[in-house]
Coordinates of C-alpha atoms in Angstrom, one line a residue:
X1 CA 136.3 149.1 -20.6
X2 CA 133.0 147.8 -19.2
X3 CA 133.5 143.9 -17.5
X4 CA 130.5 141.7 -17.5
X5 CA 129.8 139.3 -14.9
X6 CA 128.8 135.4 -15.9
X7 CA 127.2 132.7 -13.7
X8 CA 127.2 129.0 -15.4
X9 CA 124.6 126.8 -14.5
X10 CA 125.1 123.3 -14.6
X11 CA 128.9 124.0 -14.3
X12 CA 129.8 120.7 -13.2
X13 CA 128.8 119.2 -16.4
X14 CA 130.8 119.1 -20.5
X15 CA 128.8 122.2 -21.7
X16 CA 129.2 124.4 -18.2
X17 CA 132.6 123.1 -18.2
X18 CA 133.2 124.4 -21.6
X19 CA 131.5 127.9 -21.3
X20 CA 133.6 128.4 -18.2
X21 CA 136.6 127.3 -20.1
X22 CA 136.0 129.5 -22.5
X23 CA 135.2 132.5 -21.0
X24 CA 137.9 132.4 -18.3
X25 CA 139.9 133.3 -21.4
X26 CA 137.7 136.0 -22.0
X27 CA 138.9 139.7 -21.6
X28 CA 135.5 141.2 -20.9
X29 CA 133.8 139.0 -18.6
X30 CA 134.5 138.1 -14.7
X31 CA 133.2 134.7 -14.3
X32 CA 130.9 134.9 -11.2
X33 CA 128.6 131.8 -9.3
X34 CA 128.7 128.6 -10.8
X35 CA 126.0 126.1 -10.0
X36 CA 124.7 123.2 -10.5
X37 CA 122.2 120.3 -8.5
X38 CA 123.5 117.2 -7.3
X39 CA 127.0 118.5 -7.1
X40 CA 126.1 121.8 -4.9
X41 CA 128.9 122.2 -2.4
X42 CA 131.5 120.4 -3.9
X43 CA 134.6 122.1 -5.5
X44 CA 134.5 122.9 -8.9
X45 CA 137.8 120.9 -9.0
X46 CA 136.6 117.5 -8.5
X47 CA 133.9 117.8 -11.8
X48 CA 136.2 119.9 -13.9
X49 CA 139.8 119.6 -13.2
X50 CA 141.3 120.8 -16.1
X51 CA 139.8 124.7 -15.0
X52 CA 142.8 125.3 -12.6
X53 CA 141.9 128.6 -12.0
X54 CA 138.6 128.2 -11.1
X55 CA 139.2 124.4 -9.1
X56 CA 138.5 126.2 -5.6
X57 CA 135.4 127.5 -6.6
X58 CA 132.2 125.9 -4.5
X59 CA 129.4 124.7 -6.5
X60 CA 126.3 126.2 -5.4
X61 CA 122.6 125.6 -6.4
X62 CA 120.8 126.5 -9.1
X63 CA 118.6 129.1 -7.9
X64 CA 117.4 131.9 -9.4
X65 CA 118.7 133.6 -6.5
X66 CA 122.3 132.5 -6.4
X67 CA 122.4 133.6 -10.7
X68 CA 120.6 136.9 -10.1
X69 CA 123.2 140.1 -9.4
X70 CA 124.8 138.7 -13.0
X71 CA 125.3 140.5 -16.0
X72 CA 125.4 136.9 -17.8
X73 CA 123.5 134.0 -16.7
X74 CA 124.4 130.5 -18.9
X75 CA 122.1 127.9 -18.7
X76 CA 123.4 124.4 -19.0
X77 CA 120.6 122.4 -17.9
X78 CA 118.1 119.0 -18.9
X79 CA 115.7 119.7 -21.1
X80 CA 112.9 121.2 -19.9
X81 CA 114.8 123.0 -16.8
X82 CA 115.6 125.9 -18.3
X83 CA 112.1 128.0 -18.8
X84 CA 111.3 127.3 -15.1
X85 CA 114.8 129.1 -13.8
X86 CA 114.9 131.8 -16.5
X87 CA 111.4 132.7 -16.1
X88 CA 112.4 133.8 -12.3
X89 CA 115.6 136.2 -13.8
X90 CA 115.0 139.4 -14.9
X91 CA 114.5 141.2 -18.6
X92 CA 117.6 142.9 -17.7
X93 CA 119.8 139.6 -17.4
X94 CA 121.0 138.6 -20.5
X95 CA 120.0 134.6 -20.4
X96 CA 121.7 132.0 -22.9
X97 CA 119.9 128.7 -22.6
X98 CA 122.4 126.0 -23.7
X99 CA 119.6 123.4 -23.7
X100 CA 117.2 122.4 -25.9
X101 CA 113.9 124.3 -24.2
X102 CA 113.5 127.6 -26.2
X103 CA 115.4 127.1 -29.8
X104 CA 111.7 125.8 -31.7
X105 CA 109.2 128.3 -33.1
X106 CA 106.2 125.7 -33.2
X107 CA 105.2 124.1 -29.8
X108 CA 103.8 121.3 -31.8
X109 CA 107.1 120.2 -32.7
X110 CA 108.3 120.5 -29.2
X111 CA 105.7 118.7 -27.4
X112 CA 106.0 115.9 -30.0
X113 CA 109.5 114.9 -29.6
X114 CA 110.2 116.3 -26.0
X115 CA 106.3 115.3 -24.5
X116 CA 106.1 118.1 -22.2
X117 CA 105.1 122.2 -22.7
X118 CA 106.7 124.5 -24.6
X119 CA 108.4 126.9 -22.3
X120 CA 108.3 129.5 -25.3
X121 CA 111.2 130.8 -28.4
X122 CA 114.1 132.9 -28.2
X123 CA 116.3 134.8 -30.5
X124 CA 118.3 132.1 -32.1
X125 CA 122.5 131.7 -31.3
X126 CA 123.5 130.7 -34.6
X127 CA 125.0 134.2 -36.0
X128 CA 125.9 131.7 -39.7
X129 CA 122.2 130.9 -39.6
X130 CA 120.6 132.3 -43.5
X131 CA 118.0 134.0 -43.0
X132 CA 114.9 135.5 -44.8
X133 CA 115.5 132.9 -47.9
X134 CA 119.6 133.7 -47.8
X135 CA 119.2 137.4 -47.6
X136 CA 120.0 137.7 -44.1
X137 CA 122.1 136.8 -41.3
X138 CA 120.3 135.6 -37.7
X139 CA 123.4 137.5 -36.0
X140 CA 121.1 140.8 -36.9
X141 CA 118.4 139.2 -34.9
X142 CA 120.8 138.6 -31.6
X143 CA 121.7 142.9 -31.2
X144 CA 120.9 143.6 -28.0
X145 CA 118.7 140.9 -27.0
X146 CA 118.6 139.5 -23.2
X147 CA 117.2 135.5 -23.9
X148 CA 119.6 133.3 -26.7
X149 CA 118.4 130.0 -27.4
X150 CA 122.0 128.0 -28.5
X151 CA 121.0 125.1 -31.3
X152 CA 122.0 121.5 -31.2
X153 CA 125.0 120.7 -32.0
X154 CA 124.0 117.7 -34.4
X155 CA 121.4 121.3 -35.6
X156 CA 124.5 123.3 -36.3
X157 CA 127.0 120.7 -38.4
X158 CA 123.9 119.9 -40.4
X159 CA 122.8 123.8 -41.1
X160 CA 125.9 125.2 -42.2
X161 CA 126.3 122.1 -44.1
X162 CA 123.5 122.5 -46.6
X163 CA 122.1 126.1 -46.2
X164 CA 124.5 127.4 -49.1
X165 CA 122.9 125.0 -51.6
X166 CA 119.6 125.1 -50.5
X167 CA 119.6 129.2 -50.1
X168 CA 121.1 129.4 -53.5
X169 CA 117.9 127.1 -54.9
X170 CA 120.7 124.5 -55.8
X171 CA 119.0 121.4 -54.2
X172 CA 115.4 119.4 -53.3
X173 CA 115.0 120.0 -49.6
X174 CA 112.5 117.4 -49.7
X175 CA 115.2 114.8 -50.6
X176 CA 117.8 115.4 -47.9
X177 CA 120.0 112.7 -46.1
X178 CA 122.5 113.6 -43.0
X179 CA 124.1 110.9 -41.7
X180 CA 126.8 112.1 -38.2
X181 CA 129.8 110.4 -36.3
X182 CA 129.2 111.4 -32.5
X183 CA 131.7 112.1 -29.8
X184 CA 130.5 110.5 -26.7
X185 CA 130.4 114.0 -24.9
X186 CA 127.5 114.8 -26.7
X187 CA 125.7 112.3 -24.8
X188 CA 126.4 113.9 -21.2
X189 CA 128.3 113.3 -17.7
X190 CA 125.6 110.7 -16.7
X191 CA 126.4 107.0 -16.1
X192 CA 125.0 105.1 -18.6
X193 CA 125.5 101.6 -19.7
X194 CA 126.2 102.1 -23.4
X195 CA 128.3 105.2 -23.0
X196 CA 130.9 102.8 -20.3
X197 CA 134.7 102.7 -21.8
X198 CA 134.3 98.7 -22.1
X199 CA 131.0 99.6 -24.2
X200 CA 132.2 102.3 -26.9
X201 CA 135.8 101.9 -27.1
X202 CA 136.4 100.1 -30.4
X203 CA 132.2 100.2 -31.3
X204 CA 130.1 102.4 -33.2
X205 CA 126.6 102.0 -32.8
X206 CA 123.6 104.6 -34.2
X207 CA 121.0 105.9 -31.9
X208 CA 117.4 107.8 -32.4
X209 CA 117.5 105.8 -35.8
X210 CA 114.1 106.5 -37.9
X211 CA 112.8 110.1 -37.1
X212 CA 113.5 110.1 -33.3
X213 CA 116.4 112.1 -32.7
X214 CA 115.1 115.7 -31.2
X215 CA 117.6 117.8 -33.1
X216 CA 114.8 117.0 -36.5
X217 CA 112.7 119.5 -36.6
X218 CA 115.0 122.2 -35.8
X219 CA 117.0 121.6 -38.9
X220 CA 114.3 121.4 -40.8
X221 CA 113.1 125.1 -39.1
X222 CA 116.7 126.6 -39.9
X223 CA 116.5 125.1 -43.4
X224 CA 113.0 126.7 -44.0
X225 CA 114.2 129.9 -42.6
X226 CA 117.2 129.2 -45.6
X227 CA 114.9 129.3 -48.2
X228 CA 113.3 125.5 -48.3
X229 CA 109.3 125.7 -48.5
X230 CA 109.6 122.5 -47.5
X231 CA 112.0 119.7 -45.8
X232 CA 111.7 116.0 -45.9
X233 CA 115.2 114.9 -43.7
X234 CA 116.6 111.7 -43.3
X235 CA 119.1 111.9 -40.2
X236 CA 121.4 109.3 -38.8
X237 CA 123.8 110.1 -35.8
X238 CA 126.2 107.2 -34.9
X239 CA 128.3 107.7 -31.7
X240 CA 131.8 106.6 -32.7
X241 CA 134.8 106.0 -29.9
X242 CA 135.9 109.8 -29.4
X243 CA 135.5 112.0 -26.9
X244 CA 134.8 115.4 -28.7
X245 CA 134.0 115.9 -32.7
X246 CA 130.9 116.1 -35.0
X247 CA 131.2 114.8 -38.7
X248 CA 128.3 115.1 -40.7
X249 CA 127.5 114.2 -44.2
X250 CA 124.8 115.8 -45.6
X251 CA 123.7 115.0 -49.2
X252 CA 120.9 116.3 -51.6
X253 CA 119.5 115.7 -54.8
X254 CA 120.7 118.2 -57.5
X255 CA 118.2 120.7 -59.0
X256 CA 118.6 119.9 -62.8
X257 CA 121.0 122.5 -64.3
X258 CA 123.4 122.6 -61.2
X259 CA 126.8 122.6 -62.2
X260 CA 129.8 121.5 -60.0
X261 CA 131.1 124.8 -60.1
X262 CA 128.1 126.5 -59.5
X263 CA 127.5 124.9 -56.2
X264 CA 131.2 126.0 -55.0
X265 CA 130.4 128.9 -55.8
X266 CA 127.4 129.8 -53.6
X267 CA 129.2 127.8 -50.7
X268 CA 132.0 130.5 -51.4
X269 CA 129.6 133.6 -51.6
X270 CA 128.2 132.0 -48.2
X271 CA 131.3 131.4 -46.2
X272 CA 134.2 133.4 -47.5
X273 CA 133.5 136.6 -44.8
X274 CA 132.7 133.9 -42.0
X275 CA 135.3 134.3 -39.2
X276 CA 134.0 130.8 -38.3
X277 CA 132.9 128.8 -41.2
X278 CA 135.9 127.7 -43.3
X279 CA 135.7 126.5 -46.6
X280 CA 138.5 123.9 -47.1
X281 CA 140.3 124.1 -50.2
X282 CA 139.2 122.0 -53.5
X283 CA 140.3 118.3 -52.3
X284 CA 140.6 118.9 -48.4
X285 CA 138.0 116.8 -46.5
X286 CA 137.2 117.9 -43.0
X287 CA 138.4 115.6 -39.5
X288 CA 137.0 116.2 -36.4
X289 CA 140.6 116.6 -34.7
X290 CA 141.7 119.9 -36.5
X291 CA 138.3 121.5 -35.0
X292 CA 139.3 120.2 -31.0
X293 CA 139.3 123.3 -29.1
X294 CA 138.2 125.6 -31.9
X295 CA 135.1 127.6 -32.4
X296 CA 135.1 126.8 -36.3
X297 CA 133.3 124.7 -38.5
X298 CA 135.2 123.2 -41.3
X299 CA 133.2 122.3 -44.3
X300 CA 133.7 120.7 -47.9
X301 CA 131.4 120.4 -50.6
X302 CA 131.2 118.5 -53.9
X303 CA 129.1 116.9 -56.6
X304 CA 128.4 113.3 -57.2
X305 CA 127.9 112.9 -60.9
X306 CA 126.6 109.5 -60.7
X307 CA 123.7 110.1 -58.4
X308 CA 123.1 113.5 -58.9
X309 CA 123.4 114.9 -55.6
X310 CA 125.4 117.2 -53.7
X311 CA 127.5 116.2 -50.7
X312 CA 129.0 118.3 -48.1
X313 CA 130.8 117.3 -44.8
X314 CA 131.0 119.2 -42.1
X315 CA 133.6 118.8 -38.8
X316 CA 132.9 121.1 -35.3
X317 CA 133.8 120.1 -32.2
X318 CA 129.8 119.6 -30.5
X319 CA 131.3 121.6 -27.3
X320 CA 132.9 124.4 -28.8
X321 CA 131.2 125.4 -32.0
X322 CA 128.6 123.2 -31.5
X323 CA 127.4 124.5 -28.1
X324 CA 130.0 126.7 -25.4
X325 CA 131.8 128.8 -28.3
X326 CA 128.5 129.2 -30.0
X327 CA 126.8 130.2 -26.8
X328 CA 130.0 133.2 -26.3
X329 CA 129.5 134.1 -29.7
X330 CA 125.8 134.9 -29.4
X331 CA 127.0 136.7 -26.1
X332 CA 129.2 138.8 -27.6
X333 CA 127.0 140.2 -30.5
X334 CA 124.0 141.0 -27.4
X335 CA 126.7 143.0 -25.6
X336 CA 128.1 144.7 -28.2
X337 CA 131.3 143.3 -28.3
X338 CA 133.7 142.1 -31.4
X339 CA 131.9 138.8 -32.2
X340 CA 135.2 136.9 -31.9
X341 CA 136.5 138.2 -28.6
X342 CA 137.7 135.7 -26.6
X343 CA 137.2 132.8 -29.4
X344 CA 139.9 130.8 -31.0
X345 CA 139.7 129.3 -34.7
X346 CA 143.0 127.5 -33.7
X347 CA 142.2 123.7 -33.3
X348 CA 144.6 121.2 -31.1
X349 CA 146.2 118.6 -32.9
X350 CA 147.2 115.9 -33.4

C-alpha cells in the first residue's frame, strides 16, 4: 500500500487546522511539514491544541522549498497568496488550494470582486458539482489531476442546494434568493473587532449585503455549469453566534407545471448515490450541529404553494464539508483512492 506525504500551509490557522485534523486520521497519507507565516517557529501546539499528535511539530515557513519533497501540498492561504507559492512547486506535486485564487473560470469576475490578477483556474474540488447541464459529475474532471481548486464554503451549501432543481429545468435561475447563517470560523483566526466574544455572542449581524460577498460569481459559475443559461442571485450571509455550521436557504421561483412531487423527485435522482449529500426524510429540516465534524451536507427541499417557489435548506459544517473534508475528498479521487477514505459522515452532537 503506497503512503503519500502532505505538507499544510497555513497550518496554524481553522482550515490548515482542519486538513491536518483530518488527515492525521487518514490511513494513506503521512502528514509531513506544516507551515505557515507569522507563526514560523512556534509549536504547532500553541495555534492548534486540540492536534495532540501533531502539538510538537515546529511551524516552519511557507516556502516553496520547505513544501517541495511532498507528495501533497495543501494550501491554506489569503487570497491571492496561493498562485505565487504553487506556481514555484512542481507538475508532479499534487497542489489543493483551499483559498479562493484559482476556483473562477473568467478573470473578469475575479479581478472585480478580488481587485487584483487572476493567478489562473484549476480542476474544481466539488466531486457533487452537476456538470454538463446535470449529465455529469465534476469528480470525472478531478482523475489524476495535480492542481484542485476547493470552493467556498458559502459556494458549496448554496450549490448542492439548488442544482437538482435547476439541472432538472424545475426553476428560474434568474430569480434566485440564498439567504446563510455563518459560524464565526468562516471569518478566520484574525483579531477583528466585530468577530470579539463581547461582539457576537448573543448578535447576529449580515455582512457583504447587496452583491459584495466574493463567493457570487462562483455560484452563479457552478449553477451555469448545472444547466442555468443564466443566473440572477440574491445572497445574504449573516454571521450568527457559533463557532462552526453553514445554513442556507435557497429559494426559487417555480417553472409553471412543477409539481411538489416532481421536485423531490429530481433532488432524489440527484442525491440518493451521494456518499455525502443526504437527503433528509419528508419533514426533517437540516441544523448545523448534526453536520459538526462531518464531511456531509444535509439538505431538505419543499414547495411553497403560496408563492410559487421552491425552498431548500442546506446544513455543512464550512470547515469540514465546506472546506478541509472537501479538500481530502478532491485528494483522494487525484490519487486514486476510495473517495471516502479517511472521511466521516458521522456528525458530533449535541
Amino acid at each position: 500500500m503506497t503512503t503519500y506525504t502532505a505538507a499544510v500551509a497555513g497550518a496554524s490557522g481553522y482550515a490548515g487546522g482542519e486538513v491536518l485534523r483530518i488527515l492525521s486520521a487518514h490511513p494513506d497519507v503521512e502528514v509531513g511539514a506544516v507551515t505557515a507565516a507569522s507563526s514560523a517557529g512556534a509549536r504547532l501546539g500553541e495555534h492548534q491544541p486540540h492536534l495532540v499528535d501533531l502539538a510538537d511539530r515546529v511551524i516552519e515557513p511557507t516556502t516553496a522549498e520547505t513544501l517541495s519533497g511532498h507528495d501533497v501540498v495543501f494550501l491554506g492561504l489569503p487570497h491571492g497568496e496561493s498562485g505565487r507559492i504553487a506556481a514555484e512547486l512542481g507538475d508532479d506535486v499534487l497542489v489543493i488550494d483551499c483559498g479562493a485564487d484559482h476556483r473562477l473560470d473568467d478573470a473578469a469576475d475575479w479581478e472585480r470582486f478580488y481587485g487584483s490578477d487572476h493567478a489562473g483556474t484549476w480542476p474544481y474540488g466539488l466531486p457533487e458539482l452537476m456538470t454538463d447541464g446535470g449529465a455529469g459529475r465534476q469528480r470525472d474532471a478531478l482523475t489524476d489531476v495535480r492542481r484542485i481548486a476547493v470552493p467556498g464554503c458559502n459556494v458549496t451549501a448554496v450549490t448542492l442546494g439548488l442544482q437538482p432543481a435547476v439541472s432538472a429545468g424545475l426553476v428560474a435561475p434568474t430569480d434566485v434568493v440564498a439567504v446563510l447563517a455563518n459560524g464565526y470560523s468562516g471569518a478566520g483566526k484574525a483579531p477583528k473587532p466585530h468577530l470579539l466574544a463581547s461582539e457576537g455572542l448573543g448578535a447576529a449581524s449580515p455582512y457583504a449585503v447587496g452583491g459584495s460577498h466574493r463567493h457570487l460569481p462562483e455560484i452563479a459559475q457552478n449553477l451555469r455549469k448545472a444547466g442555468a443559461a443564466e443566473v440572477t442571485l440574491s445572497f445574504t450571509p449573516t454571521l450568527v453566534p457559533m463557532a462552526r455550521g453553514i445554513l442556507a436557504t435557497v429559494t426559487a421561483r417555480l417553472e409553471p407545471g412543477v409539481t411538489p412531487q416532481g421536485v423531490r423527485s429530481a433532488y432524489a435522482e440527484a442525491y440518493d448515490d451521494e456518499t455525502f449529500v443526504h437527503l433528509l426524510p419528508e419533514g426533517q429540516w437540516p441544523t448545523t450541529a448534526a453536520t459538526v465534524g462531518a464531511n456531509a451536507a444535509h439538505v431538505q427541499v419543499t414547495v411553497d404553494d403560496a408563492v410559487g417557489r421552491v425552498v431548500a435548506c442546506v446544513a455543512i459544517d464550512n470547515l469540514v464539508k465546506g472546506t478541509a473534508g472537501g479538500a481530502v475528498q478532491s485528494m483522494n479521487i487525484a490519487l486514486g483512492l476510495p473517495e471516502s477514505t479517511g472521511l466521516s459522515t458521522t456528525g458530533v452532537a449535541p
